[in-house]
Structures are given as structure tokens and as C-alpha cells.
Short mmCIF file of C-alpha atoms and ligand atoms in Angstrom, two decimals:
data_model
loop_
_atom_site.label_atom_id
_atom_site.label_comp_id
_atom_site.label_asym_id
_atom_site.label_seq_id
_atom_site.Cartn_x
_atom_site.Cartn_y
_atom_site.Cartn_z
CA MET A 138 108.87 115.04 105.42
CA ASN A 139 105.29 115.64 106.42
CA THR A 140 104.68 119.06 104.91
CA PRO A 141 101.85 118.88 102.41
CA VAL A 142 103.02 119.52 98.90
CA THR A 143 101.38 122.68 97.61
CA GLU A 144 99.18 122.53 94.55
CA SER A 145 101.10 123.04 91.36
CA THR A 146 100.13 126.25 89.61
CA THR A 147 100.64 124.69 86.23
CA ILE A 148 97.31 123.59 84.81
CA GLN A 149 97.74 120.05 83.59
CA THR A 150 95.05 117.92 82.09
CA ASP A 151 94.14 115.08 84.41
CA PHE A 152 94.44 112.01 82.18
CA LEU A 153 92.46 109.98 84.72
CA PRO A 154 89.62 112.16 86.03
CA LEU A 155 88.01 110.28 88.91
CA GLN A 156 84.60 111.13 90.37
CA GLY A 157 85.25 109.23 93.59
CA THR A 158 84.96 105.69 94.88
CA ASP A 159 82.16 103.81 93.13
CA TYR A 160 82.22 100.77 95.41
CA VAL A 161 84.49 98.48 97.40
CA GLU A 162 84.17 94.75 96.69
CA PHE A 163 85.10 92.17 99.27
CA TYR A 164 85.73 88.50 98.49
CA VAL A 165 84.33 86.64 101.47
CA GLY A 166 83.68 83.04 102.50
CA ASN A 167 79.96 83.55 102.99
CA ALA A 168 78.48 86.65 101.36
CA LYS A 169 74.97 86.04 102.66
CA GLN A 170 76.17 86.16 106.26
CA ALA A 171 78.65 88.98 105.60
CA ALA A 172 75.85 91.11 104.13
CA HIS A 173 73.77 90.48 107.24
CA PHE A 174 76.72 91.48 109.45
CA TYR A 175 77.42 94.73 107.60
CA LYS A 176 73.74 95.62 107.50
CA THR A 177 73.18 94.87 111.16
CA ALA A 178 76.41 96.21 112.63
CA PHE A 179 77.16 99.14 110.31
CA GLY A 180 73.68 100.14 109.18
CA PHE A 181 73.77 99.37 105.45
CA GLN A 182 70.65 98.81 103.36
CA SER A 183 70.11 96.02 100.86
CA LEU A 184 70.48 97.30 97.31
CA ALA A 185 71.10 94.59 94.72
CA TYR A 186 71.80 90.92 94.24
CA ALA A 187 73.39 88.77 91.55
CA GLY A 188 73.66 84.99 91.48
CA PRO A 189 72.37 81.93 89.66
CA GLU A 190 68.86 83.45 89.65
CA THR A 191 70.15 86.41 87.61
CA GLY A 192 72.31 84.32 85.30
CA MET A 193 75.57 84.43 87.28
CA LYS A 194 76.31 80.73 87.73
CA ASP A 195 79.62 80.62 89.58
CA LYS A 196 79.30 83.30 92.26
CA VAL A 197 76.89 85.35 94.33
CA SER A 198 77.16 89.08 95.07
CA TYR A 199 75.16 91.19 97.52
CA VAL A 200 75.31 94.96 97.14
CA ILE A 201 74.64 97.06 100.21
CA ARG A 202 74.61 100.84 100.50
CA GLN A 203 74.63 103.58 103.09
CA ASN A 204 74.60 107.15 101.80
CA LYS A 205 77.46 107.27 99.22
CA LEU A 206 79.15 104.16 100.58
CA THR A 207 78.58 101.03 98.51
CA PHE A 208 79.97 97.59 99.37
CA VAL A 209 79.77 94.48 97.21
CA LEU A 210 80.16 91.16 99.03
CA THR A 211 81.03 88.27 96.74
CA THR A 212 81.43 84.57 97.38
CA PRO A 213 82.21 81.70 94.96
CA LEU A 214 79.70 78.89 94.59
CA ARG A 215 82.26 76.22 93.69
CA THR A 216 85.82 75.39 94.63
CA ASP A 217 87.30 75.57 91.15
CA ASN A 218 87.13 79.35 90.94
CA PRO A 219 89.67 82.20 91.21
CA ILE A 220 87.52 83.80 93.93
CA ALA A 221 87.82 80.61 95.98
CA ASP A 222 91.61 80.70 95.44
CA HIS A 223 91.67 84.34 96.59
CA ILE A 224 89.81 83.50 99.80
CA TYR A 225 91.99 80.41 100.41
CA LYS A 226 95.10 82.57 100.12
CA HIS A 227 94.01 85.79 101.83
CA GLY A 228 90.95 85.07 103.92
CA ASP A 229 88.14 87.62 103.59
CA GLY A 230 89.42 90.89 102.19
CA VAL A 231 89.12 93.70 99.67
CA LYS A 232 89.53 92.60 96.07
CA VAL A 233 88.29 95.66 94.18
CA ILE A 234 88.50 99.38 94.80
CA ALA A 235 86.16 100.55 92.05
CA LEU A 236 86.53 104.15 90.87
CA LYS A 237 83.82 106.13 89.17
CA VAL A 238 84.82 107.62 85.82
CA GLU A 239 83.19 109.45 82.95
CA ASP A 240 84.91 107.21 80.39
CA ALA A 241 86.09 103.71 81.34
CA THR A 242 87.62 103.08 77.92
CA SER A 243 89.81 106.17 78.14
CA ALA A 244 90.72 105.31 81.76
CA PHE A 245 91.89 101.89 80.60
CA GLU A 246 93.84 103.23 77.63
CA GLU A 247 95.51 106.04 79.57
CA THR A 248 96.58 103.79 82.46
CA THR A 249 97.69 100.74 80.47
CA LYS A 250 99.74 102.85 78.05
CA ARG A 251 101.58 104.20 81.13
CA GLY A 252 102.41 100.72 82.36
CA GLY A 253 99.24 99.63 84.17
CA LYS A 254 98.68 95.87 83.89
CA SER A 255 95.30 94.98 82.39
CA TYR A 256 92.82 93.18 84.62
CA MET A 257 89.75 93.77 82.45
CA VAL A 258 89.60 95.28 78.98
CA PRO A 259 86.73 97.76 78.54
CA THR A 260 83.56 95.69 78.70
CA THR A 261 80.02 96.95 78.11
CA LEU A 262 77.23 95.40 80.18
CA LYS A 263 73.68 96.09 79.02
CA ASP A 264 70.15 95.57 80.20
CA ASP A 265 66.84 97.40 79.76
CA LYS A 266 68.04 100.18 82.11
CA GLY A 267 70.98 101.10 79.92
CA GLU A 268 74.66 100.24 79.94
CA VAL A 269 77.67 100.25 82.22
CA VAL A 270 81.22 100.13 80.88
CA ILE A 271 83.86 98.53 83.13
CA SER A 272 87.60 98.22 82.73
CA GLY A 273 90.34 97.54 85.24
CA ILE A 274 94.01 97.32 86.12
CA HIS A 275 95.99 95.47 88.77
CA THR A 276 97.49 97.24 91.76
CA TYR A 277 99.43 95.88 94.79
CA GLY A 278 99.07 92.19 95.67
CA ASP A 279 95.95 90.62 94.17
CA THR A 280 94.01 93.89 94.56
CA VAL A 281 92.55 95.61 91.49
CA HIS A 282 91.10 98.95 90.48
CA LEU A 283 88.02 98.85 88.30
CA PHE A 284 86.93 101.92 86.36
CA ILE A 285 83.14 102.18 86.31
CA GLU A 286 81.33 104.31 83.72
CA ARG A 287 77.64 104.46 84.58
CA ARG A 288 76.45 107.72 82.99
CA ASN A 289 74.17 105.78 80.61
CA TYR A 290 72.66 103.59 83.29
CA ASN A 291 69.66 104.17 85.53
CA GLY A 292 69.14 100.72 87.01
CA VAL A 293 69.63 99.86 90.66
CA PHE A 294 73.34 98.87 90.46
CA MET A 295 74.51 97.42 87.15
CA PRO A 296 73.40 94.92 84.52
CA GLY A 297 73.40 91.35 85.88
CA PHE A 298 72.03 92.50 89.23
CA ARG A 299 68.44 92.69 90.37
CA GLU A 300 67.05 94.88 93.09
CA TRP A 301 67.37 93.25 96.52
CA LYS A 302 64.28 93.99 98.55
CA THR A 303 63.93 92.79 102.13
CA ASN A 304 61.91 93.51 105.24
CA TYR A 305 65.10 93.69 107.28
CA ASN A 306 66.39 97.26 107.06
CA PRO A 307 68.48 98.33 110.08
CA THR A 308 68.83 102.07 110.56
CA SER A 309 71.89 103.96 109.30
CA THR A 310 74.81 104.59 111.65
CA GLY A 311 75.67 107.79 109.77
CA LEU A 312 78.45 106.40 107.57
CA LEU A 313 78.76 108.63 104.49
CA TYR A 314 81.50 107.72 101.98
CA VAL A 315 85.02 106.33 101.62
CA ASP A 316 87.51 108.91 102.89
CA HIS A 317 90.61 106.86 102.01
CA CYS A 318 91.77 103.27 101.48
CA VAL A 319 95.15 102.20 102.84
CA GLY A 320 97.35 99.55 101.26
CA ASN A 321 100.01 97.53 103.07
CA VAL A 322 102.91 96.59 100.78
CA GLY A 323 106.09 94.58 101.34
CA TRP A 324 109.58 95.62 102.42
CA ASN A 325 110.95 98.40 100.18
CA GLN A 326 107.80 98.35 98.06
CA MET A 327 106.31 101.66 99.16
CA ASN A 328 108.27 103.81 96.69
CA PRO A 329 107.63 101.53 93.69
CA TRP A 330 103.90 101.71 94.43
CA VAL A 331 104.09 105.48 94.94
CA LYS A 332 105.65 105.61 91.48
CA PHE A 333 102.89 103.37 90.10
CA TYR A 334 100.22 105.77 91.35
CA GLU A 335 102.16 108.75 90.01
CA ASP A 336 103.06 107.33 86.60
CA VAL A 337 100.11 105.07 85.81
CA MET A 338 97.24 106.92 87.51
CA GLY A 339 98.50 110.53 87.66
CA PHE A 340 98.27 110.73 91.47
CA ARG A 341 100.48 112.98 93.61
CA ASN A 342 102.28 112.23 96.86
CA ILE A 343 100.62 114.70 99.27
CA LEU A 344 102.07 113.52 102.61
CA SER A 345 104.93 111.31 103.75
CA PHE A 346 105.71 109.76 107.09
CA ASP A 347 109.01 108.08 107.83
CA ASP A 348 109.84 105.56 110.51
CA LYS A 349 110.68 108.36 112.95
CA ASP A 350 107.14 109.70 112.67
CA ILE A 351 105.58 106.27 112.98
CA SER A 352 107.44 104.26 115.54
CA THR A 353 106.98 103.04 119.05
CA GLU A 354 109.54 101.37 121.25
CA TYR A 355 109.02 98.14 119.34
CA SER A 356 107.88 98.55 115.79
CA ALA A 357 107.88 100.95 112.90
CA LEU A 358 106.37 101.61 109.51
CA MET A 359 106.66 104.15 106.72
CA SER A 360 103.77 105.65 104.80
CA LYS A 361 103.12 107.93 101.82
CA VAL A 362 99.71 109.31 100.93
CA MET A 363 98.78 109.37 97.24
CA SER A 364 95.92 111.55 96.01
CA ASN A 365 94.28 111.97 92.64
CA GLY A 366 94.00 115.45 91.08
CA ASN A 367 90.70 116.55 92.63
CA GLY A 368 91.46 114.88 95.99
CA TYR A 369 88.38 112.64 95.88
CA VAL A 370 90.49 109.49 95.95
CA LYS A 371 93.31 109.04 98.47
CA PHE A 372 95.46 105.95 98.91
CA PRO A 373 98.04 105.93 101.69
CA ILE A 374 100.65 103.18 101.13
CA ASN A 375 102.41 101.60 104.13
CA GLU A 376 105.51 99.47 104.25
CA PRO A 377 107.12 97.89 107.33
CA ALA A 378 110.28 99.38 108.81
CA GLU A 379 112.89 97.84 111.09
CA GLY A 380 112.05 97.88 114.80
CA LYS A 381 112.90 95.78 117.82
CA LYS A 382 109.88 93.59 117.15
CA LYS A 383 107.53 92.72 114.31
CA SER A 384 105.59 95.67 112.93
CA GLN A 385 101.83 95.65 112.42
CA VAL A 386 102.38 95.78 108.64
CA GLU A 387 104.47 92.59 108.82
CA GLU A 388 101.76 90.89 110.85
CA TYR A 389 99.25 91.88 108.17
CA LEU A 390 101.49 90.64 105.33
CA ASP A 391 101.95 87.31 107.13
CA PHE A 392 98.27 86.72 107.69
CA TYR A 393 96.94 88.18 104.44
CA ASN A 394 99.65 86.19 102.70
CA GLY A 395 100.77 89.19 100.69
CA GLU A 396 100.03 92.83 100.01
CA GLY A 397 96.50 94.16 100.29
CA VAL A 398 94.08 96.70 101.72
CA GLN A 399 94.79 97.34 105.40
CA HIS A 400 91.92 99.66 106.21
CA VAL A 401 89.03 101.51 104.66
CA ALA A 402 88.40 104.88 106.29
CA ILE A 403 84.75 105.92 106.27
CA ALA A 404 83.54 109.47 106.82
CA THR A 405 80.81 110.50 109.25
CA ALA A 406 79.42 113.95 110.08
CA ASP A 407 78.90 113.02 113.74
CA ILE A 408 81.51 110.59 115.02
CA VAL A 409 80.14 110.48 118.58
CA ALA A 410 76.69 109.40 117.38
CA THR A 411 78.12 106.97 114.80
CA VAL A 412 80.56 105.27 117.17
CA THR A 413 78.00 105.12 120.00
CA GLU A 414 75.68 103.28 117.64
CA LEU A 415 78.41 101.00 116.25
CA GLN A 416 79.52 100.00 119.74
CA LYS A 417 75.90 99.32 120.70
CA ARG A 418 75.72 96.99 117.70
CA GLY A 419 78.81 95.06 118.79
CA ILE A 420 81.64 96.63 116.79
CA GLU A 421 84.88 96.67 118.78
CA PHE A 422 87.45 99.41 118.57
CA LEU A 423 91.06 99.71 119.73
CA ASN A 424 91.33 100.68 123.38
CA ILE A 425 93.04 103.98 124.06
CA PRO A 426 94.55 104.50 127.53
CA PRO A 427 93.10 107.29 129.74
CA SER A 428 96.53 108.98 129.76
CA TYR A 429 95.98 109.93 126.08
CA TYR A 430 93.11 112.21 127.10
CA GLU A 431 95.08 113.91 129.89
CA THR A 432 97.29 115.73 127.38
CA VAL A 433 95.43 115.64 124.09
CA LEU A 434 93.90 119.12 124.36
CA ASP A 435 97.34 120.62 125.07
CA ARG A 436 98.39 119.22 121.72
CA VAL A 437 95.30 119.94 119.59
CA GLY A 438 93.87 123.04 121.30
CA LYS A 439 90.19 123.89 121.53
CA ILE A 440 87.65 121.59 119.91
CA ASP A 441 83.87 121.88 119.60
CA GLU A 442 83.15 118.51 121.25
CA ASP A 443 83.14 117.64 124.95
CA LEU A 444 86.16 115.52 125.76
CA GLN A 445 84.39 113.01 128.00
CA PRO A 446 82.27 111.30 125.32
CA LEU A 447 85.34 111.10 123.07
CA GLN A 448 87.28 109.44 125.89
CA ASP A 449 84.40 107.10 126.74
CA LEU A 450 84.29 105.92 123.13
CA GLY A 451 88.08 105.92 122.51
CA ILE A 452 87.97 108.55 119.74
CA LEU A 453 91.33 110.15 118.84
CA ILE A 454 91.89 113.80 117.96
CA ASP A 455 94.51 115.48 115.77
CA ARG A 456 95.05 118.90 114.27
CA ASP A 457 96.82 120.24 111.20
CA ASP A 458 97.11 123.73 109.67
CA GLU A 459 93.59 123.61 108.28
CA GLY A 460 91.59 122.28 111.19
CA TYR A 461 91.19 119.13 113.22
CA LEU A 462 89.91 115.62 112.82
CA LEU A 463 88.37 112.94 114.99
CA GLN A 464 89.10 109.30 114.23
CA ILE A 465 88.80 105.79 115.64
CA PHE A 466 89.98 102.39 114.47
CA SER A 467 88.06 99.14 114.68
CA LYS A 468 89.58 95.82 115.59
CA PRO A 469 90.01 93.51 112.56
CA LEU A 470 86.68 92.66 110.94
CA GLU A 471 87.56 89.02 110.43
CA ASP A 472 89.50 86.42 112.42
CA ARG A 473 92.76 87.04 110.58
CA PRO A 474 94.42 90.25 111.86
CA THR A 475 94.07 91.90 108.47
CA LEU A 476 91.37 94.37 107.31
CA PHE A 477 89.89 96.92 109.69
CA PHE A 478 87.87 100.14 109.38
CA GLU A 479 88.60 103.67 110.45
CA ILE A 480 85.74 106.05 111.19
CA ILE A 481 86.73 109.66 110.58
CA GLN A 482 85.10 113.05 111.02
CA ARG A 483 87.03 115.89 109.43
CA LYS A 484 86.60 119.37 110.82
CA GLY A 485 88.81 121.17 108.33
CA ALA A 486 91.85 118.91 108.64
CA LYS A 487 92.96 117.21 105.44
CA SER A 488 95.64 115.05 107.06
CA PHE A 489 95.56 111.54 108.51
CA GLY A 490 96.12 111.79 112.26
CA LYS A 491 99.91 111.83 112.51
CA GLY A 492 99.69 113.07 116.11
CA ASN A 493 97.79 109.90 117.01
CA PHE A 494 100.18 107.44 115.44
CA LYS A 495 102.08 106.69 118.63
CA ALA A 496 98.97 106.09 120.77
CA LEU A 497 97.39 104.14 117.94
CA PHE A 498 100.35 101.90 117.26
CA GLU A 499 100.81 101.19 120.93
CA ALA A 500 97.16 100.12 121.04
CA LEU A 501 97.74 97.93 117.97
CA GLU A 502 100.81 96.38 119.57
CA ARG A 503 98.82 95.42 122.67
CA GLU A 504 96.45 93.53 120.36
CA GLN A 505 99.35 92.02 118.42
CA GLU A 506 100.96 90.89 121.65
CA ALA A 507 97.72 89.27 122.81
CA ARG A 508 97.75 87.28 119.53
CA GLY A 509 101.39 86.28 120.11
CA ASN A 510 102.51 88.09 116.94
CA LEU A 511 104.60 90.99 118.26
FE1 FE2 B 1430 93.51 105.98 107.81
#
């Protein structure tokens, strides 16, 4: 079940060539404060702003950036607004996974003719720095994919935004780019969404985990990893599976009030330095028991790093045929037990930490139990 599918030798034209993640947009209750939190705790820099002062009357967006990682934090200014409805229903969460394309019109046509449901027809935004073309389709829950074509634009972010300059510029924590974004979907919905990514977006299923791979004594889930042709964009899809108690995916679905983004995994080139800095700035991660570190090297073999700092920080290790990876998972980033971040450093491995699932899910269950939701 978990053997990577080998690359097809048949050369097929990718009908949806993606250049990577352009940005991730969060709908939040208070974007001004959220921007301050992400800057302070995660080391983002202010990049751009849009709001009434730039002609956007009903909402405010702050754009923050760190290396190739761009977040947009958006809040509605009035109650009678679909963004306000989104926040009422889901709490703070990811609304948009925006994908960078060469041609947003073609991306829209190719995906909608294959069954993708339109969210935004190709729309050209212009200012004196050029133009950006945006289109978009719906995915699971209320989440959407936007296709962003910015080859004819040299402004700071996109038309409608102005540069956001500030004297408050916390240093980077070494976060580099989005490695993958995981979606939680409902019971028996994993395969329909796998088919959506295959049929509508031309993705391939590169890894699968069944409930035997991902179960503890109490709860279970199933997961399939979807990847686009060049591997720049990877979307694992989780669904709950039957266990003795409520699975973490069910807890998410309850509190998010539907399907949505469970975690954003962010790459770093030095996980020890990054996580040391994040912890210093107040970010909390799942606690891993010392027993994990007693046997981990028997399982993964020799690694370049000293084990002690990894144990002190709670960083997990896993190996596949191509190398190993180091990863750690934050506690939820808001009061609802919904969205969290993973920090990942890949040292050759292209997989997702299957060997850590048991330790990880047991750590999650301890948190779930403390919330009374197991
Ligand atoms: Fe992940």
C-alpha cells in the first residue's frame, strides 16, 4: 500500500503545469493581530497591505513573507460578508491554497472542463506595475484553489495591494517554502477527492496509508498523497477510520464544522535552529515521550545530527529508500483544535514520516484527551 508509484515512462503533457505554491490565504477574525503573531512567532516580514485605503472597502488583507513562503491574512470589515460567514462557521483557517501558473486562463479552462467547479472565472487585475490574472476552482469543504499568473507583474504583491513598510521586522526563523498541505475530508470521502485531484488537476497518487499503517489502540485514519506532475505541489488527503474512540480527523471535522486544511508543512534547511527559535518565541509543539528516542536510531539508522538536541526539541525522524527526514508538529494555532503546522527538513527522503505516525498520533490523542474529545 505504501510503495511509491514509479514515474510513468510515457511522456504526457501536463494540462495543469504548476510552478509551486504562490501563497496560502487564511480567513481570520483579526488579521492585524494575526499578522503580528505570524511575524513575531514565525519570523515573517511585512510585504503588502490591502484595505479601505487601497480601495478594498469590505475587507483587509496583510501579506507577509519569509523566503518563498507567503501568507495572506484576511479579515472582513462588516458582518454581512461571506468571509464573516466563513469565520463564523470554521473559526480561523485556510481558505485559499493559491498555485502559481504560467497561464491562469488555461488552468481554469482545463480544470473546469474536467469537472472542476468554478470559484472565480479568469480575472485580470491591473495597476502601473503590470497585470496579474487570477482564476479559481473549489476543492474540499469551503477551501479553494486559485491559479495565479504573475509573469507580467513586477509590483510588490498584486494590484489592489500597496507595499507594507514597518519598523517592526523580526528575524527569520529559517522557514523556506510550503512542502505540502494536508486536507481532512469526511467519512468515505478520501477516494472521491483523490479522483478529483487525478481527473480535474492531473495529479497522481504517490503514496497511500491505510488504517493499519495509521492506527493506535484508540483511533485510526487513512491517507493518500496526491502530487502534481513535477512534484512541486503535494496534497495528502486524510479521512477518519473506525477505531475504539474518536479519531483526530473526526475531532477536526467537528470543530472546523466540515472539511478543510489540517496542516501546512513548511520546509527548513536546519530544523534544530528553526525549532529552537520557534520554541523561544512561544510556539508549542506536540510532546514526544523519551521512549521514542531510545529506539529511533535502530529504526532509521545513522543520521548526521546529534540525537540529544532532537530529543530536547521533540523532533521526529523517519527514513525511506531515498534518505531520511526530520519533522515536528505544532499544537493547533488557534483555540479550535483545527489547523496546525509541521516543520520538515528533508535529507533525501520524499515521504511523509510513516514511521512516526504511531508516536505522533499517540501524542495527538493525549492532547485530544486533555480537551475531552477522545
Ligand atoms: Fe505532513
